[in-house]
Amino acid sequence: MLDTIYFPCIDKIFGMLNFVFISGATVLFSKYFLNINSVTKSTKRYFIIQLIVALLLILVNFFVTNLELYSEIVHSLVFFYAIYLFIIILYHLIFNLHHLTMRYFIRYLLFLLMQGNIIVIMFYYTFNKSPPVYFLSSIFVVVIYLEIELLMKSMGNDIKIKNQVNLDSFDQNIIEKLLNGKVYKEISYELNIPVNTLKKRISNIYYHYGVDSRNELILKILNHSNRL
């Protein structure tokens, strides 16, 4: 009985659990590595969707012998959401390319590689076919990701890619207000710009300095000042 119910879809179950793991890693990494709020929110939703799909697939697998239609539906949902997240990350990469550090540039590429891997696998599963085995090894993408991060940290400061832009006086004004502990609403009011625009410029400042938060920015500027 178990042979006829469980084993025909065991590859899909392990595949879905693998995607859940990768999505969880993406949720954890996106906030601290990419510093993109829209990606963080999307990956959280993406993680929840994949977790629900994986659990449903496992539960239904024990009670239904014909899973082809069900499998195609759930995998197609994840397939289209994976494309949606891929487009978001690609958009932010293109939009911020002119001022990205090498570290962030590599992070974007690896996120795109992970998402592309999931898209290909889901494409196969949507049509009830088994993908090539090397596509199921997406965990190695995360391992390579972490190895490159360690390598970049061992090199010290970030390496700037071409077309790195300098911060203008307006950005310097924002930095000064950040250092003085002012919140977004205060800065937005004093500089007479929308909060969303301010957040984008602050993200650009973080990219420029190779930091992920206000505290890291303050520490980096203070360390630089102490060397002078």
XYZ file of N, CA and C in Angstrom:
684
model
N 0.830 -1.204 0.000
C 0.000 0.000 0.000
C 0.870 1.262 0.000
N 1.881 1.263 0.884
C 2.757 2.425 0.940
C 3.521 2.605 -0.353
N 3.872 1.480 -1.003
C 4.609 1.572 -2.259
C 3.799 2.297 -3.316
N 2.492 2.065 -3.342
C 1.647 2.658 -4.381
C 1.263 4.093 -4.063
N 1.301 4.467 -2.779
C 0.866 5.814 -2.395
C 2.043 6.755 -2.177
N 3.040 6.284 -1.435
C 4.086 7.201 -0.976
C 5.213 7.375 -1.970
N 5.789 6.294 -2.433
C 7.017 6.376 -3.203
C 6.887 7.046 -4.567
N 5.730 6.987 -5.262
C 5.663 7.681 -6.556
C 5.938 9.174 -6.469
N 5.685 9.781 -5.311
C 5.878 11.229 -5.195
C 6.944 11.592 -4.176
N 7.753 10.634 -3.773
C 8.750 10.933 -2.748
C 9.767 11.957 -3.242
N 10.084 11.922 -4.556
C 11.033 12.901 -5.083
C 10.461 14.305 -5.021
N 9.145 14.436 -5.266
C 8.509 15.749 -5.196
C 8.465 16.263 -3.761
N 8.227 15.348 -2.813
C 8.168 15.750 -1.410
C 9.517 16.289 -0.956
N 10.572 15.543 -1.232
C 11.898 16.007 -0.842
C 12.286 17.268 -1.612
N 11.823 17.354 -2.852
C 12.078 18.565 -3.621
C 11.423 19.772 -2.982
N 10.155 19.632 -2.563
C 9.442 20.734 -1.934
C 10.081 21.120 -0.608
N 10.493 20.117 0.182
C 11.146 20.416 1.450
C 12.461 21.148 1.221
N 13.137 20.791 0.142
C 14.381 21.478 -0.205
C 14.108 22.945 -0.525
N 13.025 23.204 -1.251
C 12.664 24.577 -1.600
C 12.281 25.372 -0.353
N 11.600 24.685 0.592
C 11.240 25.348 1.843
C 12.498 25.781 2.586
N 13.491 24.915 2.605
C 14.752 25.247 3.274
C 15.426 26.429 2.597
N 15.488 26.401 1.279
C 16.115 27.489 0.533
C 15.353 28.797 0.749
N 14.016 28.714 0.769
C 13.218 29.920 0.985
C 13.454 30.487 2.375
N 13.559 29.589 3.366
C 13.847 30.040 4.718
C 15.182 30.749 4.797
N 16.169 30.198 4.110
C 17.489 30.835 4.074
C 17.402 32.197 3.395
N 16.592 32.284 2.342
C 16.425 33.551 1.632
C 15.784 34.601 2.534
N 14.801 34.171 3.337
C 14.160 35.094 4.274
C 15.184 35.653 5.252
N 16.047 34.771 5.767
C 17.045 35.201 6.746
C 18.109 36.095 6.118
N 18.513 35.762 4.889
C 19.620 36.473 4.266
C 19.207 37.796 3.631
N 17.982 37.856 3.081
C 17.619 39.022 2.277
C 17.641 40.316 3.084
N 17.189 40.260 4.322
C 17.149 41.470 5.145
C 18.557 41.949 5.469
N 19.442 41.007 5.780
C 20.775 41.387 6.240
C 21.785 41.506 5.107
N 21.524 40.830 3.981
C 22.494 40.836 2.888
C 22.111 41.792 1.769
N 20.825 41.849 1.415
C 20.407 42.710 0.309
C 19.858 44.047 0.788
N 19.307 44.064 2.014
C 18.770 45.310 2.565
C 17.666 45.882 1.687
N 16.808 45.006 1.167
C 15.672 45.431 0.343
C 14.392 45.003 1.048
N 13.608 45.957 1.517
C 12.405 45.621 2.271
C 11.398 44.854 1.434
N 11.233 45.236 0.161
C 10.256 44.555 -0.683
C 10.634 43.101 -0.896
N 11.937 42.826 -1.042
C 12.382 41.444 -1.194
C 12.157 40.676 0.093
N 12.422 41.303 1.232
C 12.231 40.634 2.515
C 10.775 40.246 2.704
N 9.862 41.170 2.428
C 8.438 40.875 2.567
C 8.017 39.783 1.596
N 8.510 39.849 0.372
C 8.145 38.852 -0.630
C 8.664 37.477 -0.251
N 9.895 37.408 0.253
C 10.456 36.114 0.605
C 9.756 35.511 1.812
N 9.262 36.353 2.716
C 8.490 35.825 3.840
C 7.199 35.191 3.339
N 6.515 35.879 2.438
C 5.298 35.304 1.861
C 5.631 34.052 1.064
N 6.737 34.122 0.345
C 7.180 32.993 -0.470
C 7.460 31.779 0.409
N 8.119 32.001 1.541
C 8.431 30.918 2.470
C 7.151 30.293 3.017
N 6.192 31.120 3.405
C 4.932 30.617 3.950
C 4.178 29.814 2.901
N 4.124 30.330 1.663
C 3.431 29.619 0.590
C 4.071 28.260 0.343
N 5.390 28.217 0.255
C 6.059 26.952 -0.016
C 5.900 25.975 1.141
N 5.909 26.474 2.365
C 5.724 25.598 3.519
C 4.339 24.969 3.499
N 3.318 25.772 3.209
C 1.950 25.256 3.129
C 1.830 24.234 2.007
N 2.403 24.561 0.853
C 2.347 23.642 -0.292
C 3.028 22.326 0.041
N 4.188 22.389 0.672
C 4.926 21.170 1.010
C 4.140 20.310 1.993
N 3.547 20.941 3.010
C 2.777 20.191 4.000
C 1.531 19.574 3.380
N 0.841 20.336 2.529
C -0.341 19.796 1.856
C 0.023 18.618 0.961
N 1.138 18.753 0.261
C 1.560 17.679 -0.635
C 1.862 16.407 0.148
N 2.492 16.570 1.304
C 2.802 15.405 2.133
C 1.526 14.769 2.682
N 0.593 15.600 3.187
C -0.642 15.070 3.764
C -1.503 14.372 2.718
N -1.693 15.046 1.592
C -2.534 14.473 0.544
C -1.904 13.216 -0.031
N -0.584 13.168 -0.028
C 0.117 12.031 -0.611
C -0.209 10.720 0.093
N -0.595 10.791 1.367
C -0.901 9.586 2.122
C -2.337 9.115 1.896
N -3.172 9.945 1.280
C -4.580 9.589 1.141
C -5.056 9.535 -0.309
N -4.282 10.072 -1.227
C -4.696 10.108 -2.629
C -3.672 9.367 -3.473
N -4.159 8.483 -4.330
C -3.237 7.713 -5.173
C -2.896 8.438 -6.464
N -3.810 9.267 -6.970
C -3.551 9.996 -8.207
C -3.282 11.460 -7.880
N -2.014 11.825 -7.887
C -1.627 13.174 -7.490
C -1.216 14.058 -8.658
N -1.382 13.598 -9.870
C -0.842 14.346 -11.003
C -1.443 15.745 -11.103
N -2.774 15.843 -11.095
C -3.418 17.147 -11.235
C -3.110 18.034 -10.034
N -3.217 17.465 -8.846
C -2.922 18.229 -7.629
C -1.489 18.736 -7.643
N -0.576 17.858 -8.005
C 0.838 18.225 -8.037
C 1.089 19.339 -9.042
N 0.462 19.253 -10.214
C 0.657 20.274 -11.238
C 0.164 21.641 -10.760
N -0.962 21.652 -10.047
C -1.532 22.916 -9.581
C -0.637 23.582 -8.538
N -0.255 22.802 -7.505
C 0.528 23.411 -6.423
C 1.910 23.835 -6.911
N 2.502 23.050 -7.793
C 3.829 23.412 -8.278
C 3.770 24.605 -9.233
N 2.679 24.720 -9.979
C 2.551 25.874 -10.873
C 2.406 27.166 -10.072
N 1.728 27.105 -8.914
C 1.601 28.287 -8.059
C 2.968 28.758 -7.576
N 3.767 27.814 -7.093
C 5.108 28.166 -6.628
C 5.977 28.623 -7.799
N 5.771 28.019 -8.970
C 6.535 28.381 -10.170
C 6.336 29.850 -10.518
N 5.081 30.296 -10.545
C 4.802 31.687 -10.909
C 5.261 32.656 -9.820
N 5.160 32.250 -8.564
C 5.634 33.130 -7.496
C 7.150 33.240 -7.522
N 7.826 32.156 -7.890
C 9.289 32.196 -8.011
C 9.707 33.170 -9.109
N 8.967 33.180 -10.211
C 9.247 34.133 -11.291
C 9.037 35.566 -10.801
N 7.965 35.775 -10.039
C 7.660 37.103 -9.494
C 8.806 37.606 -8.621
N 9.315 36.747 -7.735
C 10.407 37.149 -6.858
C 11.692 37.370 -7.648
N 11.927 36.554 -8.669
C 13.098 36.705 -9.534
C 13.092 38.080 -10.199
N 11.916 38.501 -10.676
C 11.791 39.800 -11.346
C 12.065 40.941 -10.368
N 11.570 40.815 -9.126
C 11.799 41.858 -8.121
C 13.287 42.035 -7.857
N 13.988 40.913 -7.640
C 15.421 40.986 -7.348
C 16.182 41.537 -8.547
N 15.813 41.093 -9.761
C 16.477 41.576 -10.967
C 16.261 43.074 -11.144
N 15.053 43.552 -10.850
C 14.752 44.982 -10.958
C 15.646 45.793 -10.025
N 15.756 45.346 -8.783
C 16.585 46.074 -7.824
C 18.058 46.019 -8.203
N 18.492 44.912 -8.784
C 19.882 44.814 -9.232
C 20.167 45.835 -10.325
N 19.294 45.910 -11.327
C 19.483 46.843 -12.440
C 19.381 48.289 -11.952
N 18.410 48.555 -11.073
C 18.171 49.914 -10.587
C 19.352 50.433 -9.767
N 19.998 49.536 -9.010
C 21.078 49.957 -8.112
C 22.466 49.596 -8.628
N 22.561 49.131 -9.868
C 23.827 48.605 -10.375
C 24.947 49.638 -10.353
N 24.618 50.904 -10.604
C 25.654 51.927 -10.748
C 26.367 52.260 -9.443
N 25.804 51.861 -8.293
C 26.487 52.185 -7.043
C 26.663 50.976 -6.118
N 26.520 49.764 -6.657
C 26.688 48.567 -5.835
C 28.158 48.277 -5.568
N 28.445 47.814 -4.359
C 29.775 47.283 -4.093
C 29.845 45.875 -4.671
N 31.062 45.360 -4.806
C 31.219 44.020 -5.348
C 30.511 42.984 -4.487
N 30.535 43.192 -3.171
C 29.881 42.237 -2.276
C 28.396 42.144 -2.570
N 27.737 43.300 -2.681
C 26.305 43.291 -2.956
C 26.015 42.785 -4.363
N 26.892 43.086 -5.291
C 26.705 42.607 -6.656
C 26.692 41.081 -6.685
N 27.623 40.458 -5.957
C 27.676 38.996 -5.899
C 26.451 38.445 -5.180
N 26.008 39.127 -4.142
C 24.818 38.677 -3.418
C 23.599 38.647 -4.332
N 23.429 39.703 -5.109
C 22.308 39.740 -6.045
C 22.388 38.585 -7.039
N 23.567 38.370 -7.603
C 23.721 37.306 -8.594
C 23.398 35.944 -7.999
N 23.810 35.703 -6.759
C 23.552 34.412 -6.131
C 22.075 34.241 -5.805
N 21.420 35.322 -5.400
C 19.985 35.236 -5.177
C 19.259 34.916 -6.481
N 19.677 35.553 -7.553
C 19.072 35.269 -8.855
C 19.343 33.836 -9.275
N 20.546 33.346 -8.977
C 20.884 31.962 -9.310
C 20.006 30.984 -8.539
N 19.796 31.253 -7.257
C 18.935 30.385 -6.449
C 17.507 30.392 -6.980
N 16.997 31.582 -7.271
C 15.631 31.669 -7.767
C 15.500 31.025 -9.140
N 16.497 31.237 -9.987
C 16.466 30.601 -11.302
C 16.454 29.096 -11.195
N 17.198 28.569 -10.227
C 17.232 27.133 -9.993
C 15.853 26.611 -9.602
N 15.188 27.323 -8.699
C 13.856 26.917 -8.256
C 12.849 27.022 -9.395
N 12.965 28.053 -10.218
C 12.044 28.219 -11.348
C 12.146 27.035 -12.305
N 13.371 26.619 -12.611
C 13.566 25.488 -13.529
C 12.970 24.213 -12.946
N 13.225 23.958 -11.658
C 12.697 22.749 -11.030
C 11.177 22.765 -11.028
N 10.587 23.908 -10.680
C 9.135 24.011 -10.655
C 8.534 23.863 -12.046
N 9.252 24.297 -13.058
C 8.767 24.126 -14.425
C 8.631 22.641 -14.750
N 9.625 21.863 -14.359
C 9.559 20.413 -14.579
C 8.408 19.796 -13.794
N 8.285 20.168 -12.513
C 7.252 19.569 -11.671
C 5.849 19.978 -12.099
N 5.716 21.184 -12.637
C 4.406 21.634 -13.099
C 3.868 20.724 -14.194
N 4.766 20.216 -15.021
C 4.363 19.301 -16.093
C 4.604 17.844 -15.710
N 4.694 17.611 -14.370
C 4.793 16.259 -13.830
C 5.991 15.493 -14.380
N 7.113 16.187 -14.497
C 8.344 15.543 -14.954
C 9.424 15.726 -13.892
N 10.365 14.815 -13.868
C 11.463 14.908 -12.907
C 12.586 15.753 -13.491
N 13.031 16.769 -12.781
C 14.126 17.616 -13.278
C 15.454 16.890 -13.181
N 16.467 17.340 -13.910
C 17.813 16.765 -13.763
C 18.270 16.852 -12.315
N 19.003 15.851 -11.885
C 19.344 15.731 -10.468
C 20.155 16.920 -9.969
N 20.970 17.534 -10.840
C 21.801 18.634 -10.352
C 20.977 19.864 -10.001
N 19.752 19.967 -10.532
C 18.899 21.085 -10.151
C 18.339 20.902 -8.743
N 18.325 19.658 -8.250
C 17.820 19.400 -6.911
C 18.849 19.722 -5.836
N 20.043 20.057 -6.240
C 21.120 20.324 -5.281
C 21.274 21.811 -5.023
N 20.155 22.511 -4.891
C 20.215 23.961 -4.713
C 20.835 24.362 -3.383
N 20.935 23.415 -2.449
C 21.571 23.720 -1.177
C 23.016 24.142 -1.392
N 23.660 23.599 -2.429
C 25.057 23.949 -2.676
C 25.207 25.408 -3.086
N 24.146 25.975 -3.621
C 24.189 27.396 -3.963
C 24.373 28.224 -2.696
N 23.652 27.838 -1.641
C 23.772 28.545 -0.367
C 25.171 28.363 0.211
N 25.717 27.149 0.097
C 27.066 26.887 0.600
C 28.080 27.772 -0.122
N 27.974 27.832 -1.444
C 28.868 28.689 -2.229
C 28.679 30.152 -1.828
N 27.433 30.517 -1.605
C 27.083 31.873 -1.180
C 27.843 32.255 0.090
N 27.771 31.384 1.088
C 28.431 31.664 2.356
C 29.950 31.669 2.206
N 30.465 30.788 1.361
C 31.912 30.755 1.143
C 32.405 32.062 0.527
N 31.657 32.582 -0.431
C 32.043 33.846 -1.063
C 31.962 34.986 -0.056
N 30.929 34.950 0.816
C 30.819 35.979 1.849
C 32.044 35.963 2.758
N 32.470 34.778 3.156
C 33.657 34.670 4.005
C 34.894 35.178 3.269
N 34.975 34.863 1.978
C 36.103 35.327 1.178
C 36.120 36.841 1.093
N 34.940 37.440 0.856
C 34.859 38.887 0.741
C 35.225 39.561 2.060
N 34.801 38.971 3.180
C 35.126 39.550 4.482
C 36.616 39.457 4.761
N 37.237 38.349 4.316
C 38.670 38.186 4.548
C 39.492 39.189 3.746
N 38.873 39.744 2.682
C 39.576 40.720 1.854
C 39.507 42.123 2.450
N 38.722 42.270 3.504
C 38.625 43.582 4.146
C 37.520 44.414 3.552
N 37.847 45.613 3.115
C 36.837 46.532 2.597
C 36.261 46.035 1.289
N 35.039 46.477 0.997
C 34.393 46.110 -0.256
C 35.157 46.654 -1.447
N 35.106 45.930 -2.550
C 35.683 46.395 -3.808
C 34.566 47.015 -4.630
N 34.732 48.215 -5.068
C 33.684 48.886 -5.834
C 33.710 48.421 -7.282
N 32.519 48.191 -7.840
C 32.466 47.861 -9.254
C 32.448 49.162 -10.048
N 32.520 49.039 -11.342
C 32.623 50.223 -12.197
C 31.412 51.133 -12.037
N 31.635 52.399 -12.354
C 30.584 53.411 -12.311
C 30.109 53.705 -10.892
N 30.987 53.478 -9.901
C 30.630 53.839 -8.529
C 30.435 55.361 -8.447
N 29.317 55.775 -7.898
C 29.033 57.206 -7.830
C 29.341 57.726 -6.434
N 29.712 58.986 -6.358
C 29.956 59.624 -5.078
C 28.655 60.194 -4.534
N 28.583 60.291 -3.225
C 27.402 60.857 -2.603
C 27.411 62.373 -2.777
N 26.238 62.943 -3.048
C 26.159 64.388 -3.215
C 25.925 65.057 -1.861
N 25.819 66.369 -1.887
C 25.657 67.134 -0.645
C 24.342 66.802 0.054
N 23.315 66.472 -0.736
C 22.026 66.117 -0.150
C 22.155 64.832 0.667
N 22.888 63.849 0.100
C 23.112 62.597 0.822
C 23.947 62.837 2.077
N 24.929 63.716 1.968
C 25.748 64.035 3.133
C 24.903 64.661 4.240
N 23.926 65.443 3.827
C 23.010 66.051 4.794
C 22.180 64.980 5.496
N 21.748 63.987 4.722
C 20.988 62.872 5.300
C 21.845 62.108 6.301
N 23.107 61.868 5.929
C 24.023 61.144 6.818
C 24.187 61.889 8.137
N 24.331 63.198 8.046
C 24.497 64.012 9.253
C 23.301 63.871 10.185
N 22.109 63.862 9.603
C 20.898 63.731 10.415
C 20.773 62.320 10.994
N 21.210 61.308 10.220
C 21.209 59.940 10.743
C 22.151 59.813 11.931
N 23.314 60.445 11.816
C 24.297 60.399 12.901
C 23.783 61.105 14.156
N 22.895 62.076 13.956
C 22.317 62.801 15.089
C 21.114 62.083 15.689
N 20.824 60.877 15.173
C 19.782 60.043 15.768
C 18.367 60.377 15.362
N 18.196 61.148 14.297
C 16.846 61.512 13.873
C 16.193 60.360 13.113
N 14.873 60.219 13.299
C 14.121 59.152 12.642
C 13.712 59.599 11.245
N 13.199 58.646 10.462
C 12.861 58.922 9.067
C 11.875 60.081 8.925
N 10.843 60.100 9.774
C 9.820 61.138 9.639
C 10.400 62.528 9.883
N 11.287 62.626 10.852
C 11.920 63.918 11.138
C 12.782 64.375 9.971
N 13.576 63.456 9.448
C 14.442 63.802 8.315
C 13.609 64.165 7.097
N 12.544 63.390 6.868
C 11.667 63.646 5.724
C 11.044 65.034 5.815
N 10.616 65.411 7.017
C 9.990 66.724 7.216
C 11.004 67.849 7.028
N 12.199 67.684 7.597
C 13.207 68.739 7.528
C 13.741 68.937 6.116
N 13.834 67.850 5.353
C 14.369 67.950 3.991
C 13.274 68.094 2.939
N 12.016 67.996 3.398
C 10.870 68.171 2.507
C 10.879 67.165 1.350
N 11.071 65.888 1.689
C 10.994 64.820 0.690
C 10.120 63.701 1.242
N 9.460 62.923 0.362
C 8.635 61.805 0.827
C 9.479 60.765 1.566
N 8.843 60.060 2.486
C 9.551 59.046 3.271
C 10.099 57.941 2.369
N 9.322 57.537 1.362
C 9.780 56.478 0.452
C 11.041 56.897 -0.301
N 11.061 58.159 -0.749
C 12.260 58.671 -1.432
C 13.447 58.694 -0.483
N 13.183 59.098 0.754
C 14.248 59.130 1.759
C 14.814 57.733 1.993
N 13.937 56.738 2.093
C 14.392 55.365 2.331
C 15.278 54.872 1.192
N 14.908 55.234 -0.043
C 15.724 54.828 -1.192
C 17.112 55.460 -1.127
N 17.150 56.732 -0.769
C 18.449 57.414 -0.695
C 19.290 56.856 0.449
N 18.645 56.513 1.554
C 19.376 55.912 2.670
C 19.908 54.540 2.279
N 19.116 53.777 1.520
C 19.599 52.482 1.019
C 20.817 52.677 0.130
N 20.790 53.725 -0.704
C 21.945 54.032 -1.554
C 23.176 54.375 -0.710
N 22.938 55.101 0.377
C 24.045 55.451 1.279
C 24.639 54.192 1.907
N 23.757 53.287 2.336
C 24.234 52.028 2.919
C 25.063 51.246 1.911
N 24.568 51.202 0.672
C 25.309 50.499 -0.380
C 26.681 51.142 -0.593
N 26.695 52.456 -0.585
C 27.942 53.189 -0.828
C 28.995 52.847 0.228
N 28.558 52.746 1.471
C 29.487 52.457 2.562
C 29.649 50.958 2.816
N 28.843 50.131 2.148
C 28.937 48.686 2.347
C 28.435 48.237 3.704
N 27.382 48.896 4.197
C 26.802 48.541 5.493
C 25.334 48.184 5.301
N 24.735 47.655 6.375
C 23.353 47.209 6.287
C 22.407 47.947 7.232
N 22.941 48.796 8.097
C 22.082 49.459 9.076
C 22.688 50.797 9.500
N 21.883 51.575 10.231
C 22.340 52.872 10.732
C 23.523 52.700 11.692
N 23.427 51.691 12.579
C 24.505 51.473 13.552
C 25.825 51.146 12.864
N 25.763 50.301 11.822
C 26.979 49.966 11.084
C 27.546 51.195 10.382
N 26.652 52.041 9.872
C 27.094 53.270 9.210
C 27.819 54.182 10.202
N 27.241 54.341 11.389
C 27.859 55.193 12.411
C 29.235 54.666 12.795
N 29.321 53.346 13.017
C 30.603 52.746 13.404
C 31.655 52.932 12.317
N 31.226 52.754 11.061
C 32.179 52.875 9.961
C 32.689 54.305 9.832
N 31.788 55.275 9.959
C 32.197 56.680 9.852
C 33.095 57.072 11.024
N 32.751 56.596 12.231
C 33.570 56.903 13.405
C 34.961 56.282 13.290
N 35.018 55.041 12.812
C 36.318 54.384 12.638
C 37.171 55.118 11.616
N 36.500 55.580 10.550
C 37.225 56.325 9.515
C 37.747 57.650 10.072
N 36.926 58.304 10.907
C 37.330 59.593 11.483
C 38.507 59.420 12.438
N 38.522 58.298 13.168
C 39.603 58.061 14.128
C 40.943 57.817 13.442
N 40.880 57.332 12.188
C 42.123 57.077 11.460
C 42.735 58.361 10.917
N 41.892 59.393 10.764
C 42.374 60.653 10.172
C 43.166 61.483 11.181
